[in-house]
mmCIF file of C-alpha atoms in Angstrom:
data_model
loop_
_atom_site.group_PDB
_atom_site.id
_atom_site.type_symbol
_atom_site.label_atom_id
_atom_site.label_comp_id
_atom_site.label_asym_id
_atom_site.label_seq_id
_atom_site.Cartn_x
_atom_site.Cartn_y
_atom_site.Cartn_z
ATOM 1 C CA CYS A 7 182.947 116.506 107.872
ATOM 2 C CA GLY A 8 182.200 120.044 108.960
ATOM 3 C CA ASP A 9 181.114 121.211 105.477
ATOM 4 C CA ARG A 10 177.430 122.144 105.746
ATOM 5 C CA GLN A 11 177.193 122.514 101.946
ATOM 6 C CA MET A 12 177.358 118.731 101.671
ATOM 7 C CA GLU A 13 174.240 118.121 103.779
ATOM 8 C CA VAL A 14 171.636 118.602 101.003
ATOM 9 C CA PRO A 15 173.384 116.504 98.297
ATOM 10 C CA LEU A 16 174.060 113.778 100.861
ATOM 11 C CA LEU A 17 170.451 113.760 102.005
ATOM 12 C CA PHE A 18 169.307 113.626 98.377
ATOM 13 C CA SER A 19 171.569 110.661 97.609
ATOM 14 C CA LEU A 20 170.239 108.796 100.618
ATOM 15 C CA LEU A 21 166.648 109.428 99.561
ATOM 16 C CA CYS A 22 167.432 108.038 96.131
ATOM 17 C CA LEU A 23 168.423 104.750 97.718
ATOM 18 C CA GLN A 24 164.948 104.158 99.112
ATOM 19 C CA VAL A 25 162.649 101.426 97.823
ATOM 20 C CA ILE A 26 159.369 102.916 96.578
ATOM 21 C CA LYS A 27 156.050 101.197 97.267
ATOM 22 C CA CYS A 28 153.391 102.018 94.680
ATOM 23 C CA LYS A 29 150.545 100.600 92.614
ATOM 24 C CA ALA A 30 151.163 98.538 89.503
ATOM 25 C CA ALA A 31 149.082 96.399 87.155
ATOM 26 C CA VAL A 32 150.646 92.967 87.491
ATOM 27 C CA MET A 33 149.980 90.207 84.977
ATOM 28 C CA TRP A 34 150.443 87.024 87.004
ATOM 29 C CA GLU A 35 149.660 84.603 84.167
ATOM 30 C CA ALA A 36 148.470 84.556 80.567
ATOM 31 C CA ASN A 37 144.850 85.164 79.586
ATOM 32 C CA LYS A 38 143.899 86.591 82.979
ATOM 33 C CA PRO A 39 142.956 90.172 83.955
ATOM 34 C CA PHE A 40 145.499 92.598 85.330
ATOM 35 C CA SER A 41 145.705 92.694 89.110
ATOM 36 C CA ILE A 42 146.288 96.092 90.726
ATOM 37 C CA GLU A 43 148.901 95.358 93.381
ATOM 38 C CA GLU A 44 151.258 97.179 95.697
ATOM 39 C CA VAL A 45 154.743 96.584 94.366
ATOM 40 C CA GLU A 46 158.200 97.496 95.598
ATOM 41 C CA VAL A 47 160.359 99.363 93.093
ATOM 42 C CA ALA A 48 164.065 99.184 93.913
ATOM 43 C CA PRO A 49 166.284 102.247 93.494
ATOM 44 C CA PRO A 50 168.177 102.647 90.230
ATOM 45 C CA LYS A 51 171.594 101.041 89.991
ATOM 46 C CA ALA A 52 174.501 102.508 88.048
ATOM 47 C CA HIS A 53 173.406 103.982 84.684
ATOM 48 C CA GLU A 54 169.730 103.495 85.514
ATOM 49 C CA VAL A 55 166.853 105.932 85.910
ATOM 50 C CA ARG A 56 163.737 105.680 88.095
ATOM 51 C CA ILE A 57 160.696 107.392 86.560
ATOM 52 C CA LYS A 58 157.312 108.433 87.914
ATOM 53 C CA ILE A 59 154.918 107.443 85.125
ATOM 54 C CA MET A 60 152.376 110.201 84.462
ATOM 55 C CA ALA A 61 150.550 108.740 81.432
ATOM 56 C CA THR A 62 150.702 105.442 79.566
ATOM 57 C CA GLY A 63 149.011 104.207 76.423
ATOM 58 C CA ILE A 64 147.553 100.766 75.787
ATOM 59 C CA CYS A 65 149.091 99.007 72.773
ATOM 60 C CA ARG A 66 148.159 95.803 70.985
ATOM 61 C CA SER A 67 151.673 94.502 71.664
ATOM 62 C CA ASP A 68 150.845 94.439 75.388
ATOM 63 C CA ASP A 69 147.780 92.335 74.609
ATOM 64 C CA HIS A 70 149.901 89.979 72.488
ATOM 65 C CA VAL A 71 151.799 89.035 75.668
ATOM 66 C CA ILE A 72 148.544 88.327 77.495
ATOM 67 C CA THR A 73 147.306 86.005 74.735
ATOM 68 C CA GLY A 74 150.680 84.324 74.176
ATOM 69 C CA ALA A 75 151.199 85.690 70.658
ATOM 70 C CA LEU A 76 154.307 87.428 72.013
ATOM 71 C CA VAL A 77 156.127 85.137 74.431
ATOM 72 C CA MET A 78 157.375 86.763 77.639
ATOM 73 C CA PRO A 79 157.972 85.417 81.160
ATOM 74 C CA PHE A 80 155.354 85.773 83.912
ATOM 75 C CA PRO A 81 154.649 87.408 86.300
ATOM 76 C CA ILE A 82 155.279 90.656 84.469
ATOM 77 C CA ILE A 83 154.481 94.368 84.457
ATOM 78 C CA LEU A 84 153.554 95.273 80.894
ATOM 79 C CA GLY A 85 153.313 98.687 79.214
ATOM 80 C CA HIS A 86 155.823 100.439 76.959
ATOM 81 C CA GLU A 87 154.175 103.606 75.629
ATOM 82 C CA ALA A 88 154.468 106.297 78.280
ATOM 83 C CA ALA A 89 155.802 109.583 79.559
ATOM 84 C CA GLY A 90 156.857 110.630 83.027
ATOM 85 C CA VAL A 91 159.159 112.590 85.302
ATOM 86 C CA VAL A 92 162.550 111.407 86.556
ATOM 87 C CA GLU A 93 162.417 110.651 90.292
ATOM 88 C CA SER A 94 166.045 109.598 90.791
ATOM 89 C CA VAL A 95 169.112 108.460 88.881
ATOM 90 C CA GLY A 96 171.816 105.914 89.524
ATOM 91 C CA GLN A 97 175.549 106.436 89.672
ATOM 92 C CA GLY A 98 177.111 107.576 86.412
ATOM 93 C CA VAL A 99 173.944 109.078 84.882
ATOM 94 C CA THR A 100 174.848 112.544 83.607
ATOM 95 C CA SER A 101 172.459 113.247 80.716
ATOM 96 C CA ILE A 102 169.271 113.169 82.818
ATOM 97 C CA LYS A 103 168.451 114.575 86.250
ATOM 98 C CA PRO A 104 165.538 114.345 88.693
ATOM 99 C CA GLY A 105 162.621 116.499 87.575
ATOM 100 C CA ASP A 106 163.267 116.044 83.849
ATOM 101 C CA LYS A 107 160.325 115.067 81.665
ATOM 102 C CA VAL A 108 161.137 111.856 79.789
ATOM 103 C CA ILE A 109 159.801 109.113 77.525
ATOM 104 C CA PRO A 110 160.930 105.503 78.159
ATOM 105 C CA LEU A 111 162.269 103.736 75.050
ATOM 106 C CA PHE A 112 161.430 100.100 74.331
ATOM 107 C CA VAL A 113 164.075 100.293 71.603
ATOM 108 C CA PRO A 114 167.150 101.632 73.410
ATOM 109 C CA GLN A 115 170.057 103.435 71.776
ATOM 110 C CA CYS A 116 173.353 102.438 73.349
ATOM 111 C CA GLY A 117 175.361 104.288 70.700
ATOM 112 C CA GLU A 118 177.963 101.535 70.524
ATOM 113 C CA CYS A 119 176.527 98.451 68.767
ATOM 114 C CA ASP A 120 176.502 97.833 65.001
ATOM 115 C CA SER A 121 172.903 98.994 64.548
ATOM 116 C CA CYS A 122 173.411 102.159 66.574
ATOM 117 C CA LEU A 123 176.574 103.018 64.643
ATOM 118 C CA SER A 124 175.016 102.243 61.249
ATOM 119 C CA THR A 125 172.862 104.691 59.306
ATOM 120 C CA LYS A 126 170.873 101.711 58.007
ATOM 121 C CA GLY A 127 169.293 100.438 61.230
ATOM 122 C CA ASN A 128 167.854 101.383 64.591
ATOM 123 C CA LEU A 129 167.309 98.109 66.497
ATOM 124 C CA CYS A 130 169.947 98.433 69.192
ATOM 125 C CA SER A 131 171.482 95.121 70.219
ATOM 126 C CA LYS A 132 170.672 95.941 73.867
ATOM 127 C CA ASN A 133 166.925 95.552 73.184
ATOM 128 C CA ASP A 134 164.880 92.907 75.020
ATOM 129 C CA ILE A 135 162.375 92.340 72.211
ATOM 130 C CA ALA A 136 164.164 89.366 70.662
ATOM 131 C CA THR A 137 165.361 87.640 73.850
ATOM 132 C CA GLY A 138 162.291 88.371 75.998
ATOM 133 C CA ALA A 139 164.326 87.901 79.175
ATOM 134 C CA GLY A 140 162.200 90.383 81.096
ATOM 135 C CA LEU A 141 165.157 91.647 83.108
ATOM 136 C CA MET A 142 167.386 94.690 83.368
ATOM 137 C CA PRO A 143 170.702 94.526 81.462
ATOM 138 C CA ASP A 144 172.467 93.183 84.572
ATOM 139 C CA GLY A 145 170.108 90.178 84.634
ATOM 140 C CA THR A 146 168.027 91.238 87.640
ATOM 141 C CA THR A 147 164.660 92.909 88.225
ATOM 142 C CA ARG A 148 163.730 96.091 90.103
ATOM 143 C CA PHE A 149 160.150 94.935 90.854
ATOM 144 C CA THR A 150 158.946 92.811 93.757
ATOM 145 C CA CYS A 151 155.370 91.938 94.743
ATOM 146 C CA LYS A 152 154.281 89.737 97.640
ATOM 147 C CA GLY A 153 157.869 88.580 97.982
ATOM 148 C CA LYS A 154 158.085 87.480 94.339
ATOM 149 C CA ALA A 155 160.298 88.934 91.636
ATOM 150 C CA ILE A 156 158.286 90.533 88.819
ATOM 151 C CA HIS A 157 159.621 90.684 85.260
ATOM 152 C CA HIS A 158 160.116 93.836 83.235
ATOM 153 C CA PHE A 159 158.647 94.228 79.737
ATOM 154 C CA ILE A 160 161.008 95.163 76.886
ATOM 155 C CA GLY A 161 163.040 97.407 79.156
ATOM 156 C CA THR A 162 160.195 99.772 80.037
ATOM 157 C CA SER A 163 157.253 98.381 82.116
ATOM 158 C CA THR A 164 154.997 101.431 82.265
ATOM 159 C CA PHE A 165 151.815 99.963 83.810
ATOM 160 C CA THR A 166 153.095 101.094 87.186
ATOM 161 C CA GLU A 167 153.335 104.360 89.083
ATOM 162 C CA TYR A 168 157.143 104.060 89.120
ATOM 163 C CA THR A 169 159.510 102.138 86.874
ATOM 164 C CA VAL A 170 163.252 101.756 86.388
ATOM 165 C CA VAL A 171 164.920 101.815 82.981
ATOM 166 C CA HIS A 172 168.487 101.823 81.701
ATOM 167 C CA GLU A 173 169.939 105.195 80.759
ATOM 168 C CA SER A 174 170.090 104.061 77.117
ATOM 169 C CA ALA A 175 166.323 103.461 77.201
ATOM 170 C CA VAL A 176 165.060 106.913 78.130
ATOM 171 C CA ALA A 177 164.869 110.222 76.256
ATOM 172 C CA LYS A 178 164.718 113.654 77.858
ATOM 173 C CA ILE A 179 162.007 115.799 76.264
ATOM 174 C CA ASP A 180 160.907 119.449 76.291
ATOM 175 C CA ALA A 181 159.615 120.575 79.684
ATOM 176 C CA ALA A 182 156.612 122.177 77.934
ATOM 177 C CA ALA A 183 155.384 118.863 76.504
ATOM 178 C CA PRO A 184 151.956 117.629 77.723
ATOM 179 C CA LEU A 185 152.783 114.133 78.973
ATOM 180 C CA GLU A 186 149.221 112.822 78.480
ATOM 181 C CA LYS A 187 149.642 113.498 74.733
ATOM 182 C CA VAL A 188 153.313 112.864 73.935
ATOM 183 C CA CYS A 189 153.261 109.481 75.680
ATOM 184 C CA LEU A 190 152.027 108.207 72.274
ATOM 185 C CA ILE A 191 155.415 109.145 70.806
ATOM 186 C CA GLY A 192 156.803 106.344 72.991
ATOM 187 C CA CYS A 193 155.333 103.789 70.577
ATOM 188 C CA GLY A 194 152.135 104.110 68.551
ATOM 189 C CA PHE A 195 152.621 107.383 66.734
ATOM 190 C CA SER A 196 156.362 107.039 66.155
ATOM 191 C CA THR A 197 156.037 103.438 64.980
ATOM 192 C CA GLY A 198 153.363 104.194 62.383
ATOM 193 C CA TYR A 199 154.513 107.608 61.222
ATOM 194 C CA GLY A 200 158.117 106.433 60.951
ATOM 195 C CA ALA A 201 157.172 103.301 59.008
ATOM 196 C CA ALA A 202 155.974 105.621 56.246
ATOM 197 C CA VAL A 203 158.541 108.418 56.308
ATOM 198 C CA GLN A 204 161.595 106.526 57.598
ATOM 199 C CA THR A 205 161.325 102.851 56.641
ATOM 200 C CA ALA A 206 159.356 102.970 53.387
ATOM 201 C CA LYS A 207 160.386 106.526 52.487
ATOM 202 C CA VAL A 208 157.057 107.195 50.789
ATOM 203 C CA GLU A 209 157.437 109.602 47.884
ATOM 204 C CA PRO A 210 155.224 112.506 46.753
ATOM 205 C CA GLY A 211 152.516 111.361 44.333
ATOM 206 C CA SER A 212 152.739 107.700 45.322
ATOM 207 C CA THR A 213 149.892 105.321 46.175
ATOM 208 C CA CYS A 214 149.710 103.556 49.541
ATOM 209 C CA ALA A 215 147.596 100.913 51.273
ATOM 210 C CA VAL A 216 147.384 100.651 55.052
ATOM 211 C CA PHE A 217 146.068 97.399 56.558
ATOM 212 C CA GLY A 218 144.724 98.031 60.073
ATOM 213 C CA LEU A 219 143.399 101.318 61.451
ATOM 214 C CA GLY A 220 144.277 101.233 65.113
ATOM 215 C CA GLY A 221 146.456 103.983 66.562
ATOM 216 C CA VAL A 222 149.550 102.747 64.736
ATOM 217 C CA GLY A 223 147.743 102.300 61.423
ATOM 218 C CA LEU A 224 146.264 105.792 61.648
ATOM 219 C CA SER A 225 149.769 107.096 62.306
ATOM 220 C CA VAL A 226 150.914 105.368 59.111
ATOM 221 C CA VAL A 227 148.133 107.208 57.281
ATOM 222 C CA MET A 228 149.411 110.469 58.757
ATOM 223 C CA GLY A 229 152.953 109.620 57.667
ATOM 224 C CA CYS A 230 151.877 108.808 54.112
ATOM 225 C CA LYS A 231 150.007 112.108 53.912
ATOM 226 C CA ALA A 232 152.957 114.058 55.302
ATOM 227 C CA ALA A 233 155.203 112.412 52.694
ATOM 228 C CA GLY A 234 152.900 113.623 49.912
ATOM 229 C CA ALA A 235 151.183 110.404 48.850
ATOM 230 C CA SER A 236 148.428 111.141 46.317
ATOM 231 C CA ARG A 237 146.267 108.146 47.241
ATOM 232 C CA ILE A 238 146.046 106.437 50.627
ATOM 233 C CA ILE A 239 143.767 103.386 50.794
ATOM 234 C CA ALA A 240 142.782 102.418 54.338
ATOM 235 C CA VAL A 241 141.847 98.754 54.863
ATOM 236 C CA ASP A 242 140.018 97.424 57.936
ATOM 237 C CA ILE A 243 137.210 94.990 58.736
ATOM 238 C CA ASN A 244 135.745 97.579 61.139
ATOM 239 C CA SER A 245 134.063 100.279 59.039
ATOM 240 C CA ASP A 246 133.538 102.403 62.153
ATOM 241 C CA LYS A 247 137.197 103.406 61.833
ATOM 242 C CA PHE A 248 136.864 104.884 58.348
ATOM 243 C CA ALA A 249 135.707 108.365 59.370
ATOM 244 C CA LYS A 250 138.810 109.009 61.462
ATOM 245 C CA ALA A 251 141.065 107.507 58.771
ATOM 246 C CA LYS A 252 139.672 110.003 56.257
ATOM 247 C CA GLU A 253 140.038 112.822 58.772
ATOM 248 C CA LEU A 254 143.750 112.007 59.023
ATOM 249 C CA GLY A 255 144.403 111.671 55.307
ATOM 250 C CA ALA A 256 142.975 108.463 53.817
ATOM 251 C CA THR A 257 141.493 109.006 50.349
ATOM 252 C CA ASP A 258 139.725 105.625 50.131
ATOM 253 C CA CYS A 259 138.463 103.148 52.726
ATOM 254 C CA VAL A 260 137.939 99.455 52.018
ATOM 255 C CA ASN A 261 136.347 96.718 54.123
ATOM 256 C CA PRO A 262 137.495 93.245 52.925
ATOM 257 C CA LYS A 263 134.183 91.813 54.148
ATOM 258 C CA ASP A 264 132.412 93.732 51.374
ATOM 259 C CA PHE A 265 134.124 91.694 48.635
ATOM 260 C CA LYS A 266 134.113 88.074 47.584
ATOM 261 C CA GLU A 267 137.546 88.220 45.959
ATOM 262 C CA PRO A 268 140.826 88.455 47.942
ATOM 263 C CA ILE A 269 141.622 91.948 49.154
ATOM 264 C CA HIS A 270 144.926 92.156 47.259
ATOM 265 C CA GLN A 271 143.034 91.682 44.005
ATOM 266 C CA VAL A 272 140.562 94.379 45.005
ATOM 267 C CA LEU A 273 143.423 96.826 45.589
ATOM 268 C CA ILE A 274 145.145 95.943 42.311
ATOM 269 C CA LYS A 275 141.888 96.622 40.457
ATOM 270 C CA MET A 276 141.416 99.906 42.302
ATOM 271 C CA THR A 277 144.877 101.159 41.347
ATOM 272 C CA GLY A 278 145.319 99.424 38.006
ATOM 273 C CA ARG A 279 148.778 98.128 38.863
ATOM 274 C CA GLY A 280 148.998 97.711 42.633
ATOM 275 C CA VAL A 281 150.144 100.235 45.205
ATOM 276 C CA ASP A 282 153.625 101.674 45.482
ATOM 277 C CA TYR A 283 153.728 101.125 49.237
ATOM 278 C CA SER A 284 151.719 98.881 51.565
ATOM 279 C CA PHE A 285 151.802 98.563 55.344
ATOM 280 C CA GLU A 286 150.581 95.668 57.491
ATOM 281 C CA VAL A 287 149.735 97.128 60.891
ATOM 282 C CA ILE A 288 147.793 94.247 62.427
ATOM 283 C CA GLY A 289 150.166 91.368 63.124
ATOM 284 C CA ARG A 290 148.458 88.611 61.117
ATOM 285 C CA THR A 291 150.315 86.405 58.651
ATOM 286 C CA GLU A 292 147.364 86.415 56.214
ATOM 287 C CA THR A 293 147.313 90.187 55.960
ATOM 288 C CA MET A 294 151.117 90.348 55.712
ATOM 289 C CA ALA A 295 150.939 88.149 52.608
ATOM 290 C CA ALA A 296 148.032 90.176 51.207
ATOM 291 C CA ALA A 297 149.901 93.441 51.757
ATOM 292 C CA LEU A 298 152.869 92.104 49.823
ATOM 293 C CA ALA A 299 150.679 90.814 46.979
ATOM 294 C CA CYS A 300 148.873 94.149 46.521
ATOM 295 C CA CYS A 301 152.130 95.984 45.770
ATOM 296 C CA GLN A 302 153.208 96.948 42.266
ATOM 297 C CA TYR A 303 154.804 93.752 40.920
ATOM 298 C CA ASN A 304 158.226 95.225 40.105
ATOM 299 C CA TYR A 305 159.048 98.082 42.473
ATOM 300 C CA GLY A 306 156.354 97.937 45.150
ATOM 301 C CA VAL A 307 157.471 98.046 48.792
ATOM 302 C CA SER A 308 155.576 96.330 51.619
ATOM 303 C CA VAL A 309 156.391 97.035 55.262
ATOM 304 C CA ILE A 310 155.526 94.737 58.196
ATOM 305 C CA VAL A 311 154.687 96.961 61.177
ATOM 306 C CA GLY A 312 152.412 94.708 63.255
ATOM 307 C CA VAL A 313 154.154 92.330 65.681
ATOM 308 C CA PRO A 314 154.229 88.845 64.077
ATOM 309 C CA PRO A 315 152.548 86.094 66.111
ATOM 310 C CA ALA A 316 154.883 83.594 67.764
ATOM 311 C CA ALA A 317 155.371 80.133 66.228
ATOM 312 C CA GLN A 318 153.692 81.047 62.937
ATOM 313 C CA ASN A 319 155.204 81.052 59.472
ATOM 314 C CA ILE A 320 154.108 82.649 56.209
ATOM 315 C CA THR A 321 153.619 80.653 53.032
ATOM 316 C CA PHE A 322 153.738 82.768 49.887
ATOM 317 C CA ASP A 323 154.559 82.545 46.179
ATOM 318 C CA PRO A 324 158.276 83.463 45.810
ATOM 319 C CA MET A 325 157.448 84.954 42.407
ATOM 320 C CA LEU A 326 156.039 87.905 44.366
ATOM 321 C CA LEU A 327 159.599 88.809 45.349
ATOM 322 C CA PHE A 328 161.375 87.532 42.234
ATOM 323 C CA THR A 329 159.707 90.159 40.070
ATOM 324 C CA GLY A 330 161.214 92.928 42.178
ATOM 325 C CA ARG A 331 158.959 93.709 45.141
ATOM 326 C CA THR A 332 160.661 94.620 48.432
ATOM 327 C CA TRP A 333 159.473 93.228 51.779
ATOM 328 C CA LYS A 334 160.673 95.109 54.838
ATOM 329 C CA GLY A 335 160.181 95.149 58.579
ATOM 330 C CA SER A 336 159.999 98.223 60.794
ATOM 331 C CA VAL A 337 160.557 98.438 64.543
ATOM 332 C CA PHE A 338 159.727 101.757 66.216
ATOM 333 C CA GLY A 339 159.356 103.323 62.785
ATOM 334 C CA GLY A 340 163.052 103.019 62.039
ATOM 335 C CA TRP A 341 163.871 105.936 64.369
ATOM 336 C CA LYS A 342 167.091 106.128 66.372
ATOM 337 C CA SER A 343 165.194 106.419 69.640
ATOM 338 C CA LYS A 344 167.261 108.685 71.917
ATOM 339 C CA ASP A 345 168.091 110.996 69.027
ATOM 340 C CA SER A 346 164.646 111.114 67.425
ATOM 341 C CA VAL A 347 162.093 111.128 70.249
ATOM 342 C CA PRO A 348 163.042 114.607 71.552
ATOM 343 C CA LYS A 349 162.846 115.923 67.956
ATOM 344 C CA LEU A 350 159.423 114.345 67.429
ATOM 345 C CA VAL A 351 158.183 115.932 70.651
ATOM 346 C CA ALA A 352 159.537 119.278 69.444
ATOM 347 C CA ASP A 353 157.743 118.804 66.118
ATOM 348 C CA TYR A 354 154.501 118.096 67.977
ATOM 349 C CA LEU A 355 154.900 121.298 69.979
ATOM 350 C CA LYS A 356 155.423 123.126 66.656
ATOM 351 C CA LYS A 357 152.122 121.603 65.468
ATOM 352 C CA LYS A 358 153.758 119.665 62.619
ATOM 353 C CA PHE A 359 151.425 116.746 63.418
ATOM 354 C CA VAL A 360 148.485 116.030 65.738
ATOM 355 C CA LEU A 361 148.028 113.412 68.437
ATOM 356 C CA ASP A 362 144.555 114.131 69.835
ATOM 357 C CA PRO A 363 142.685 112.061 67.198
ATOM 358 C CA LEU A 364 144.636 108.985 68.310
ATOM 359 C CA ILE A 365 143.280 109.231 71.869
ATOM 360 C CA THR A 366 139.818 107.684 72.082
ATOM 361 C CA HIS A 367 139.490 107.319 75.860
ATOM 362 C CA THR A 368 141.196 108.637 78.980
ATOM 363 C CA LEU A 369 140.778 106.314 81.955
ATOM 364 C CA PRO A 370 142.060 106.148 85.535
ATOM 365 C CA PHE A 371 144.867 103.629 86.021
ATOM 366 C CA THR A 372 142.615 101.330 88.072
ATOM 367 C CA GLU A 373 140.416 100.790 84.988
ATOM 368 C CA ILE A 374 143.188 99.275 82.900
ATOM 369 C CA ASN A 375 141.197 96.069 82.337
ATOM 370 C CA GLU A 376 138.327 98.131 80.903
ATOM 371 C CA GLY A 377 140.870 99.813 78.648
ATOM 372 C CA PHE A 378 141.958 96.467 77.241
ATOM 373 C CA ASP A 379 138.313 95.511 76.693
ATOM 374 C CA LEU A 380 137.951 98.659 74.559
ATOM 375 C CA LEU A 381 141.083 97.675 72.626
ATOM 376 C CA ARG A 382 139.828 94.158 71.917
ATOM 377 C CA THR A 383 136.437 95.361 70.738
ATOM 378 C CA GLY A 384 137.991 97.826 68.312
ATOM 379 C CA LYS A 385 136.794 100.892 70.192
#
């Protein structure tokens, strides 16, 4: 058109339309290892963002899909706890630009649905956790491998060098943030820490019990300490985890295997009346019921943080609730994701909390199967 100023933007827009070929860990079927494959990642459509993943954490929720405890369609690219750099954006994206550091959000924030507009909730109706469709909001996928369509995982899919997410499912973060650390704010840390300070609203001087001392459980411990809890009882069948729990704020550590009586009775005896707040961070129905039972009978609050197994129900004495206890659930720590993640990253940079103790191993992407072995063995 004779306007040389248009050449660079036009060239950039054409580059953004290119399909990217990269490596991804594809899960072809349940209970099988990941397969490192070359996949094709389509360009972002309108209101979508394509991200180069720089670091991704391994979460028990990913493993739940592999074992069938969390039902999702196969083949699929798992992963949901990550940080990266924006490679390109689709039409209509104005809040994020190429080069921005970002964290994908498995709980989006559309800003329009009832939960987003309410001060009481954070589980945006645009989430893919409940439906498990494994597709972008328009009902299609951006991943192809060996000519086959590959499903997304809860709107993120971070076990790949490049991914595509909806604009409502990505948060721009401070350019100074170390991505290999703050990737944990994409799930584990935020989920646990928020369960204590956001969902339960732990009070100064209160007593707490935390069932499960993985990365999320340790983050609950950190949240309870930050909220001023006077006693934090860490519960796990792996005593090797107790040292780190105490380092992060636990005052007592209990292994249920050391007692003949049920663990809820042990905790009631330890506290004299039950704890003010309990957190189940494992995803087992037995421990969910135990966490509820160990609460103070009238005003105790128990929070379910671990992903419940599919097709399982809980049987419990309704008197546990009749006397006044509160049973709550917490997804992503109750945070409004797009609003809160940048603030949490800023707080990390201000040294308001630590993340290093939550990182036990740093592995190359090709060793993802070894990473899951470490997860399953409690290491």
